Coordinates of C-alpha atoms and ligand atoms in Angstrom, one line a residue:
M1 CA 78.9 88.3 84.3
Q2 CA 78.2 91.7 83.0
T3 CA 78.9 92.6 79.4
A4 CA 77.6 95.5 77.3
T5 CA 78.0 96.7 73.8
V6 CA 79.1 100.3 74.2
E7 CA 80.2 102.8 71.6
N8 CA 83.9 103.3 71.6
P9 CA 85.7 105.6 69.2
L10 CA 88.7 103.3 69.1
R11 CA 86.5 100.5 67.7
E12 CA 85.5 102.4 64.6
G13 CA 85.7 100.2 61.6
L14 CA 86.1 97.0 63.6
R15 CA 83.3 94.4 63.6
L16 CA 83.2 93.3 67.2
E17 CA 80.3 91.6 68.8
R18 CA 80.9 92.8 72.3
V19 CA 83.2 94.8 74.6
P20 CA 83.3 94.5 78.3
A21 CA 81.4 96.9 80.5
P22 CA 83.2 100.2 81.4
C23 CA 85.6 99.7 84.3
A24 CA 88.7 101.1 86.0
M25 CA 91.8 99.1 86.6
V26 CA 94.0 100.0 89.5
I27 CA 97.6 98.8 89.2
F28 CA 99.3 98.5 92.6
G29 CA 103.0 98.8 91.8
A30 CA 102.5 101.0 88.7
S31 CA 106.0 102.3 88.6
G32 CA 107.5 98.8 88.4
D33 CA 108.9 96.6 85.7
L34 CA 105.8 94.5 85.1
T35 CA 103.6 97.5 84.4
S36 CA 106.0 98.9 81.9
R37 CA 107.0 95.7 80.1
K38 CA 103.7 93.9 80.1
L39 CA 100.6 95.6 81.5
M40 CA 100.6 98.9 79.8
P41 CA 101.7 97.6 76.4
A42 CA 98.9 95.0 76.6
L43 CA 96.3 97.6 77.4
Y44 CA 97.5 99.8 74.6
N45 CA 97.3 97.0 72.1
L46 CA 93.7 96.2 73.3
A47 CA 93.0 99.9 72.7
I48 CA 94.3 99.7 69.2
E49 CA 92.1 96.7 68.5
G50 CA 89.1 98.6 69.9
L51 CA 88.6 95.9 72.5
L52 CA 88.5 98.2 75.6
P53 CA 85.2 99.5 76.9
S54 CA 84.5 103.1 76.5
G55 CA 85.6 105.1 79.5
F56 CA 88.1 102.5 80.4
S57 CA 90.5 104.0 83.0
V58 CA 93.8 103.0 84.5
V59 CA 94.9 104.2 87.9
G60 CA 98.6 103.8 88.7
Y61 CA 99.3 103.4 92.4
A62 CA 102.9 103.5 93.7
R63 CA 105.2 105.1 96.3
R64 CA 107.1 107.6 94.2
D65 CA 105.8 111.1 93.7
L66 CA 104.6 111.5 90.2
T67 CA 102.1 113.8 88.5
H68 CA 99.4 112.4 86.2
D69 CA 101.3 113.9 83.3
V70 CA 104.7 112.5 84.2
F71 CA 103.1 109.0 84.8
R72 CA 101.4 109.2 81.4
A73 CA 104.7 110.2 79.7
Q74 CA 106.5 107.3 81.4
M75 CA 103.8 104.9 80.3
R76 CA 104.0 106.2 76.7
D77 CA 107.8 105.6 76.8
A78 CA 107.2 102.1 78.1
V79 CA 104.7 101.3 75.3
D80 CA 107.1 102.7 72.8
K81 CA 109.7 100.4 74.0
Y82 CA 107.8 97.2 74.7
S83 CA 104.6 97.1 72.7
R84 CA 104.3 94.6 69.9
R85 CA 103.0 97.4 67.8
R86 CA 105.4 100.3 67.6
P87 CA 105.8 103.2 67.4
V88 CA 102.9 104.5 69.4
D89 CA 100.0 105.7 67.3
P90 CA 99.4 109.3 68.5
T91 CA 95.7 109.2 67.7
V92 CA 95.1 106.0 69.7
W93 CA 97.3 107.2 72.5
E94 CA 95.6 110.5 72.8
T95 CA 92.2 108.8 73.6
F96 CA 93.8 106.1 75.7
E97 CA 95.9 108.4 77.9
Q98 CA 92.8 110.4 78.9
G99 CA 91.9 107.4 81.0
I100 CA 95.3 107.2 82.8
S101 CA 95.8 108.8 86.2
Y102 CA 98.2 108.3 89.1
V103 CA 97.7 108.1 92.9
Q104 CA 100.8 108.4 95.0
G105 CA 100.5 106.1 97.9
N106 CA 102.1 103.7 100.2
F107 CA 100.7 100.1 100.4
E108 CA 100.8 100.3 104.2
E109 CA 99.1 103.7 104.6
S110 CA 95.3 103.2 105.1
G111 CA 94.8 107.0 104.4
D112 CA 96.3 106.6 100.9
Y113 CA 93.4 104.2 100.0
E114 CA 91.0 107.1 100.8
K115 CA 92.8 109.1 98.1
L116 CA 92.4 106.1 95.8
G117 CA 88.7 105.8 96.6
K118 CA 88.2 109.5 95.7
E119 CA 89.9 109.0 92.4
L120 CA 87.7 106.0 91.6
E121 CA 84.6 108.0 92.5
R122 CA 85.8 110.7 90.1
L123 CA 86.2 108.2 87.4
D124 CA 82.8 106.8 88.0
K125 CA 81.3 110.3 87.6
E126 CA 83.4 111.6 84.8
R127 CA 84.2 108.5 82.7
G128 CA 81.3 106.3 83.5
T129 CA 83.2 103.4 85.0
A130 CA 80.1 102.6 87.0
G131 CA 81.8 101.2 90.1
N132 CA 83.4 98.4 88.2
R133 CA 87.0 97.9 89.4
I134 CA 89.9 95.6 88.8
Y135 CA 92.7 95.7 91.3
Y136 CA 95.9 94.4 89.9
L137 CA 98.6 93.3 92.3
A138 CA 101.8 94.2 90.4
A139 CA 103.5 94.5 93.7
P140 CA 106.1 92.6 95.7
P141 CA 104.3 89.4 97.0
V142 CA 105.0 90.5 100.7
A143 CA 102.6 93.4 100.1
Y144 CA 99.7 91.3 98.8
Q145 CA 98.0 90.8 102.2
T146 CA 98.5 94.4 103.3
I147 CA 97.0 95.8 100.1
V148 CA 94.0 93.4 100.3
D149 CA 93.4 94.3 104.0
N150 CA 93.6 98.0 103.2
L151 CA 91.3 97.8 100.3
G152 CA 88.8 96.0 102.5
G153 CA 89.2 98.4 105.3
A154 CA 88.6 101.4 103.0
G155 CA 85.4 99.9 101.8
L156 CA 86.7 99.6 98.2
V157 CA 85.7 96.0 97.7
G158 CA 82.1 95.4 96.7
E159 CA 80.5 92.1 96.0
E160 CA 80.5 90.7 92.5
Q161 CA 76.9 91.6 91.7
D162 CA 74.7 92.8 88.9
E163 CA 75.1 96.6 89.3
S164 CA 78.8 96.7 89.6
W165 CA 81.8 94.3 90.2
T166 CA 85.2 94.3 91.9
R167 CA 87.9 91.8 90.9
L168 CA 91.4 91.1 92.1
V169 CA 94.3 90.0 89.9
V170 CA 97.1 88.3 91.7
E171 CA 100.5 87.8 90.1
K172 CA 103.0 85.0 90.6
P173 CA 104.6 83.8 92.8
F174 CA 101.6 82.7 94.7
G175 CA 103.2 81.5 97.9
R176 CA 106.5 79.8 98.5
D177 CA 105.1 76.3 99.3
L178 CA 101.8 74.6 100.0
G179 CA 101.4 76.1 103.6
S180 CA 102.0 79.7 102.5
A181 CA 99.8 79.3 99.4
I182 CA 96.9 78.0 101.7
A183 CA 97.6 80.9 104.1
L184 CA 97.5 83.5 101.3
N185 CA 94.3 82.0 99.8
E186 CA 92.7 82.2 103.2
H187 CA 93.8 85.8 103.6
L188 CA 92.5 86.8 100.2
H189 CA 89.2 85.1 101.1
T190 CA 88.7 87.4 104.2
V191 CA 88.1 90.2 101.7
F192 CA 87.3 88.7 98.3
R193 CA 85.2 85.8 97.2
E194 CA 86.8 83.1 95.1
K195 CA 84.9 84.2 92.0
Q196 CA 86.4 87.7 92.3
I197 CA 90.0 86.4 92.4
Y198 CA 92.0 86.0 89.2
R199 CA 95.4 84.3 89.8
I200 CA 97.3 84.9 86.7
D201 CA 99.6 82.5 85.0
H202 CA 100.5 84.1 81.7
Y203 CA 101.3 80.7 80.1
L204 CA 97.5 80.1 80.0
G205 CA 97.1 83.3 78.0
K206 CA 99.4 82.0 75.2
E207 CA 97.6 81.1 72.0
T208 CA 99.5 77.8 71.7
V209 CA 98.5 76.7 75.1
Q210 CA 94.8 77.4 74.4
N211 CA 95.3 75.6 71.1
I212 CA 96.3 72.4 73.0
M213 CA 92.7 72.2 74.1
A214 CA 91.4 72.8 70.6
F215 CA 93.8 70.2 69.3
R216 CA 92.8 67.6 71.8
F217 CA 89.0 68.3 71.9
A218 CA 88.2 69.5 68.4
N219 CA 89.9 66.7 66.5
G220 CA 88.4 63.3 66.8
I221 CA 91.6 61.4 65.8
F222 CA 93.9 62.2 68.7
E223 CA 91.8 61.6 71.7
P224 CA 91.6 57.8 71.2
I225 CA 95.4 57.5 71.2
W226 CA 95.9 60.0 74.1
S227 CA 96.6 57.5 76.8
R228 CA 98.8 54.8 78.2
N229 CA 97.8 52.5 75.4
Y230 CA 99.8 54.5 72.8
I231 CA 101.9 57.0 74.7
D232 CA 105.3 56.0 76.1
H233 CA 106.1 59.2 77.9
V234 CA 105.7 63.0 77.8
Q235 CA 108.6 65.6 78.0
I236 CA 107.9 69.2 78.8
T237 CA 110.8 71.5 78.3
V238 CA 111.1 75.2 79.1
A239 CA 114.7 76.2 78.2
E240 CA 115.9 79.8 78.5
T241 CA 119.2 81.2 77.2
I242 CA 119.1 84.1 79.6
G243 CA 120.5 83.9 83.1
I244 CA 118.8 85.6 86.0
E245 CA 119.3 89.1 84.7
D246 CA 118.9 91.6 87.5
R247 CA 116.6 89.3 89.5
G248 CA 119.3 87.8 91.7
G249 CA 117.7 88.9 95.0
Y250 CA 114.4 87.2 94.1
Y251 CA 115.7 84.2 92.2
D252 CA 118.2 83.1 94.8
K253 CA 115.4 82.6 97.3
A254 CA 113.1 81.0 94.7
G255 CA 114.9 78.7 92.3
A256 CA 113.7 77.0 89.1
L257 CA 111.3 74.6 90.8
R258 CA 109.2 77.4 92.3
D259 CA 109.8 79.9 89.5
M260 CA 108.8 77.7 86.6
V261 CA 107.6 74.2 87.5
Q262 CA 105.0 75.0 90.1
N263 CA 103.1 77.4 87.9
H264 CA 103.7 77.3 84.1
M265 CA 104.9 73.8 83.7
L266 CA 102.3 72.2 85.9
Q267 CA 99.7 74.2 84.0
L268 CA 101.0 72.7 80.8
L269 CA 100.9 69.2 82.3
S270 CA 97.4 69.6 83.4
V271 CA 96.2 70.8 80.0
I272 CA 97.9 67.8 78.4
G273 CA 96.7 65.4 81.1
M274 CA 93.1 66.5 81.7
E275 CA 90.0 64.5 80.8
P276 CA 87.7 66.1 78.3
P277 CA 85.6 68.7 80.2
I278 CA 81.9 68.7 79.8
T279 CA 81.9 72.3 78.5
F280 CA 84.5 75.0 77.9
G281 CA 83.2 76.9 81.0
A282 CA 85.6 78.0 83.7
D283 CA 84.6 75.5 86.3
A284 CA 84.2 72.6 84.0
V285 CA 87.7 73.1 82.6
R286 CA 89.3 73.8 85.9
D287 CA 87.6 70.8 87.5
E288 CA 89.3 68.5 85.1
K289 CA 92.7 70.2 85.4
V290 CA 92.7 70.0 89.1
K291 CA 91.8 66.3 89.0
T292 CA 94.9 65.7 87.0
L293 CA 97.1 67.6 89.4
R294 CA 95.6 65.7 92.3
A295 CA 96.4 62.4 90.7
I296 CA 100.1 63.2 90.7
R297 CA 101.7 60.4 92.7
P298 CA 103.0 61.7 96.1
I299 CA 106.8 61.9 96.4
S300 CA 108.2 60.9 99.8
P301 CA 111.1 63.1 101.0
E302 CA 113.4 60.0 101.2
A303 CA 112.8 59.2 97.5
V304 CA 113.2 62.7 96.1
D305 CA 116.3 61.7 94.1
E306 CA 114.2 59.2 92.1
F307 CA 111.9 62.1 91.0
A308 CA 114.0 65.2 90.8
V309 CA 117.5 66.3 89.9
R310 CA 118.8 69.9 90.0
G311 CA 121.7 71.9 88.6
Q312 CA 123.3 75.3 88.6
Y313 CA 125.0 77.0 85.7
A314 CA 128.7 77.6 85.8
P315 CA 130.5 80.1 83.5
G316 CA 130.3 79.2 79.8
W317 CA 129.3 80.5 76.4
V318 CA 125.8 81.2 75.2
A319 CA 125.1 82.5 71.6
G320 CA 128.8 83.3 71.1
Q321 CA 129.1 85.3 74.3
E322 CA 131.1 84.4 77.3
V323 CA 128.8 84.5 80.4
E324 CA 129.5 84.2 84.1
G325 CA 128.3 81.5 86.4
Y326 CA 125.2 81.7 88.6
R327 CA 127.3 82.2 91.8
Q328 CA 129.1 85.2 90.3
E329 CA 125.8 87.0 89.4
A330 CA 124.9 90.2 91.4
K331 CA 122.8 89.7 94.5
V332 CA 123.5 85.9 94.6
N333 CA 125.1 84.2 97.5
P334 CA 128.6 83.1 96.2
E335 CA 127.9 79.7 97.9
S336 CA 124.3 79.5 96.8
V337 CA 122.8 76.0 96.2
T338 CA 119.7 77.4 94.5
E339 CA 118.9 75.5 91.4
T340 CA 118.8 77.2 88.0
F341 CA 118.0 73.9 86.3
V342 CA 115.6 71.2 87.5
A343 CA 114.3 68.0 85.9
V344 CA 111.3 66.2 87.5
K345 CA 109.6 63.0 86.8
L346 CA 105.9 63.0 87.7
L347 CA 103.6 60.0 87.6
I348 CA 99.8 60.5 87.2
D349 CA 97.9 57.7 88.9
S350 CA 94.8 57.5 86.7
W351 CA 93.4 55.0 84.2
R352 CA 94.5 57.2 81.3
W353 CA 98.1 57.8 82.5
A354 CA 99.1 54.8 84.6
G355 CA 102.8 54.0 83.8
V356 CA 103.3 57.1 81.5
P357 CA 106.0 59.3 83.1
F358 CA 105.8 63.0 82.6
Y359 CA 109.3 64.5 82.5
L360 CA 109.5 68.2 83.1
R361 CA 112.8 70.1 82.6
T362 CA 113.6 73.7 82.8
G363 CA 116.8 75.6 83.0
K364 CA 118.5 78.9 82.5
R365 CA 121.6 79.5 80.3
M366 CA 120.6 76.6 78.0
P367 CA 121.8 76.5 74.3
R368 CA 118.3 77.5 72.9
R369 CA 115.2 79.3 74.1
V370 CA 112.4 76.9 73.6
T371 CA 109.2 75.8 75.3
E372 CA 107.7 72.6 74.0
I373 CA 105.7 69.6 74.9
A374 CA 106.8 66.4 73.2
I375 CA 104.5 63.4 73.4
Q376 CA 106.5 60.3 72.5
F377 CA 104.4 57.4 71.3
K378 CA 105.3 53.7 71.8
S379 CA 107.4 52.1 69.2
V380 CA 105.9 49.7 66.7
P381 CA 105.4 46.2 68.3
H382 CA 107.4 44.5 65.5
S383 CA 109.6 46.2 63.0
L384 CA 109.6 44.9 59.5
F385 CA 112.5 47.1 58.6
K386 CA 115.0 46.2 61.3
S387 CA 117.6 44.7 59.0
T388 CA 117.5 47.4 56.3
A389 CA 117.0 50.6 58.2
G390 CA 120.5 50.9 59.4
S391 CA 119.6 52.4 62.8
P392 CA 116.7 51.6 65.0
L393 CA 113.4 53.2 64.0
E394 CA 112.7 56.3 65.9
P395 CA 109.3 56.4 67.6
N396 CA 106.6 58.9 66.6
V397 CA 106.7 62.2 68.5
L398 CA 104.0 64.8 68.5
T399 CA 105.6 68.2 69.5
L400 CA 103.5 71.1 70.6
R401 CA 105.8 74.1 70.3
I402 CA 104.9 77.0 72.5
Q403 CA 107.8 79.3 71.7
P404 CA 109.5 80.2 69.4
D405 CA 108.0 79.2 66.0
E406 CA 104.6 78.3 67.6
G407 CA 103.1 75.2 66.0
I408 CA 102.6 71.5 66.0
S409 CA 104.7 68.8 64.4
L410 CA 104.5 65.0 64.1
K411 CA 107.5 63.0 63.5
I412 CA 106.9 60.0 61.3
A413 CA 109.1 57.4 59.6
A414 CA 109.2 57.6 55.8
K415 CA 111.0 55.7 53.1
V416 CA 114.0 57.4 51.5
P417 CA 113.4 57.4 47.7
G418 CA 115.6 54.8 46.0
P419 CA 115.8 51.1 45.2
S420 CA 116.5 50.0 48.8
I421 CA 114.3 50.2 51.8
R422 CA 115.8 52.9 53.9
L423 CA 113.8 54.8 56.4
R424 CA 114.2 58.2 57.9
S425 CA 112.2 60.4 60.3
V426 CA 110.5 63.3 58.8
N427 CA 108.2 66.0 60.2
M428 CA 104.7 66.9 59.3
G429 CA 104.1 70.3 60.6
F430 CA 101.7 73.2 61.2
L431 CA 103.1 76.7 62.0
Y432 CA 100.9 79.5 63.3
G433 CA 102.9 82.1 61.4
T434 CA 102.5 80.5 58.0
S435 CA 99.0 79.2 58.5
F436 CA 97.2 82.2 59.8
F437 CA 99.3 85.2 58.8
V438 CA 98.4 87.1 61.9
E439 CA 100.5 87.9 64.8
S440 CA 99.4 86.3 68.1
P441 CA 98.4 88.7 70.8
D442 CA 100.5 88.9 73.9
A443 CA 99.3 86.6 76.7
Y444 CA 98.5 89.6 78.9
E445 CA 96.2 91.1 76.3
R446 CA 94.0 88.0 76.3
L447 CA 94.1 87.6 80.1
L448 CA 93.3 91.3 80.9
L449 CA 90.4 91.2 78.5
D450 CA 89.1 88.0 80.0
C451 CA 89.2 89.5 83.5
M452 CA 87.2 92.5 82.3
Y453 CA 84.6 90.0 80.9
G454 CA 84.6 88.1 84.2
E455 CA 85.8 85.0 82.3
S456 CA 88.1 83.0 84.5
T457 CA 88.8 79.8 82.5
L458 CA 92.4 80.9 81.9
F459 CA 93.1 81.8 85.5
T460 CA 94.1 79.5 88.3
R461 CA 91.5 78.5 90.8
R462 CA 92.3 78.2 94.5
D463 CA 92.2 74.4 94.5
E464 CA 94.5 74.2 91.4
T465 CA 97.1 76.4 93.0
E466 CA 97.2 74.3 96.1
A467 CA 97.2 71.0 94.1
A468 CA 100.1 72.3 92.1
W469 CA 102.1 73.2 95.2
K470 CA 101.7 69.8 96.8
P471 CA 104.2 67.8 94.7
I472 CA 106.5 70.8 94.5
T473 CA 106.5 71.1 98.3
E474 CA 107.2 67.4 98.6
I475 CA 110.3 67.8 96.5
L476 CA 111.4 70.9 98.4
E477 CA 111.0 69.0 101.7
G478 CA 113.1 66.1 100.3
W479 CA 115.8 68.5 99.3
A480 CA 115.7 70.2 102.7
I481 CA 116.4 67.0 104.5
A482 CA 119.7 66.6 102.9
P483 CA 121.0 69.9 101.7
P484 CA 123.5 69.2 98.9
Q485 CA 127.2 69.7 99.7
R486 CA 127.5 70.4 96.1
I487 CA 124.8 71.1 93.6
P488 CA 125.5 69.6 90.2
Q489 CA 127.0 72.2 87.8
Y490 CA 126.6 72.6 84.1
D491 CA 128.4 74.9 81.8
A492 CA 126.3 77.8 80.6
G493 CA 125.3 77.0 77.0
T494 CA 124.7 73.3 77.6
W495 CA 121.6 71.2 78.2
G496 CA 122.0 70.8 82.0
P497 CA 124.2 68.7 84.3
A498 CA 125.3 65.1 83.4
E499 CA 123.2 64.0 86.4
A500 CA 120.1 65.0 84.4
D501 CA 121.1 62.7 81.6
A502 CA 121.7 59.9 84.0
F503 CA 118.3 60.6 85.7
I504 CA 116.3 59.9 82.6
A505 CA 118.7 57.2 81.3
R506 CA 117.8 55.1 84.4
D507 CA 114.3 54.7 82.8
G508 CA 115.9 53.7 79.5
R509 CA 115.0 57.1 77.9
S510 CA 116.8 60.2 76.9
W511 CA 116.1 63.9 76.7
R512 CA 115.2 65.5 73.5
R513 CA 117.5 68.1 72.0
P514 CA 115.0 70.6 70.7
Ligands
NAP1 N1 108.5 91.9 86.1 C1 108.0 90.8 85.5 O1 108.2 90.6 84.3 C2 107.1 89.9 86.3 C3 106.7 88.7 85.7 C4 105.9 87.9 86.4 C5 105.5 88.2 87.7 N2 105.9 89.4 88.2 C6 105.4 89.8 89.6 O2 104.8 91.0 89.5 C7 105.0 91.8 90.7 C8 105.7 93.1 90.4 O3 106.9 92.8 89.8 P1 107.8 94.0 89.2 O4 108.9 93.3 88.5 O5 107.0 95.0 88.5 O6 108.4 94.7 90.6 P2 109.2 96.0 90.7 O7 109.7 96.5 89.4 O8 110.1 95.8 91.9 O9 108.0 97.1 91.1 C9 107.5 97.1 92.4 C10 106.4 98.2 92.5 O10 105.8 98.2 93.7 C11 105.9 99.5 94.3 N3 106.1 99.5 95.7 C12 106.9 98.7 96.4 N4 106.7 98.8 97.7 C13 105.8 99.8 97.9 C14 105.1 100.4 99.0 N5 105.4 100.0 100.2 N6 104.1 101.2 98.7 C15 103.8 101.6 97.5 N7 104.4 101.1 96.4 C16 105.3 100.2 96.6 C17 107.1 100.2 93.6 O11 106.9 101.6 93.7 P3 108.1 102.6 93.8 O12 109.2 102.1 92.9 O13 107.5 103.9 93.4 O14 108.5 102.5 95.2 C18 106.9 99.6 92.2 O15 106.0 100.3 91.5 C19 105.8 90.8 91.6 O16 104.9 90.1 92.4 C20 106.4 89.9 90.6 O17 106.7 88.6 91.2 C21 106.7 90.3 87.6

């Protein structure tokens, strides 16, 4: 890993120990949505913080014909619209935009990569980027292999070595199932080595997700109770109020299981379920995460209904607004059976987790936007308060809230003041906002910076991606055997279909209502 402390005018006044070595980042698909909404605002915020190396350069690559100036102006508009810090600071922008340029090119045209190569050489000479390159695939997934082949063919991929380095960032979705993920990995490996590949899952860049590791491994009191001895089950919820917006074409072919569970939710599961790593190094952490994923009990296609239930939103009301159903959305097949809700039960066959189900639930058009992990502890073995409490005592629940109101809370039973013994559940809580008074950086800021450092702990390794696809593919295969005549419907603005409640009730449990 190469790092250097380099003078940077944007860092003036900031006490930073290191910045990455100078480099150029090529964005394939630079006129697209991801670049405008996430990548450019993240880079600009890093510039404000003084965290970018001196000479840092961005080369936008896309099909449409744009001049450097028009591209810069579009990027400035995007930052103005989507950056967490707005409006754009003209002084910071002036320095930052000097490093932005544009190459008009087609992903399929090998000749266009020669133009790109010339631009990169210019940057090496004029801005001192020293042959260090990040290629970011913000492109449609069907183009990944073509881009990689053409980069290799044009001689634009060097080894990760001491003098200079080349890295590749790959966006989600990473394949459609286990077979296609393996094929994509093999293809990437014909040009890049594994340590050059950064598969991004932006959930891992979220502060709260990283804090799960701090919570577990920097506090001695939780680890001893983090097991089947004390935990009854775990619920991971990713609920969205939005529908599919204008992503009908993509979503109808993907569905909630591929879009959310395979990547983000299994990453959360692996961080909750992993054994303590021997260090916080990239391989040590990922070794433990992948072991957890591999321990997920296989799901046979015939038994899929025991492990997964799906649903699709019908018309309804969300936040006081009437919304249409999934099948009425643009670019969606009016008879679609694609799931917009899925609940999954996964069992991890290990000493720590034997008998502790992990319930994962995600849906669109839910009543609230919330992402949380709830760890429900076993009830007390014998309640002293049965006769006076009125209702049964609720178990302790530790909730790790990822969004919104990032924080951690622990539900405990407390006595209501007064002469009689009455108990009620109360929450002990920690909120990021009120404890630290600083705004958390966007996940992409952290991840882009880590990639510049060559720090891959928060990126998904090949074996992790494949291990995560395995249970998902088993569920997809089960669903494929018996395509549903009718996919369970739920009204927009509710917590999913009745079938999902019955699914968890079979185990004597119920869903949380966050
Ligand atoms: N948008 C998000 O929030 C988001 C979130 C997570 C992951 N992702 C992933 O990020 C990737 C990009 O998504 P996006 O939403 O930004 O897509 P998008 O808005 O459709 O943009 C696609 C980009 O690719 C370019 N492009 C397409 N075909 C090309 C070709 N043959 N030659 C050259 N350029 C070509 C387009 O250029 P022209 O328009 O100039 O033709 C455009 O810049 C996808 O893999 C997506 O799954 C996106």
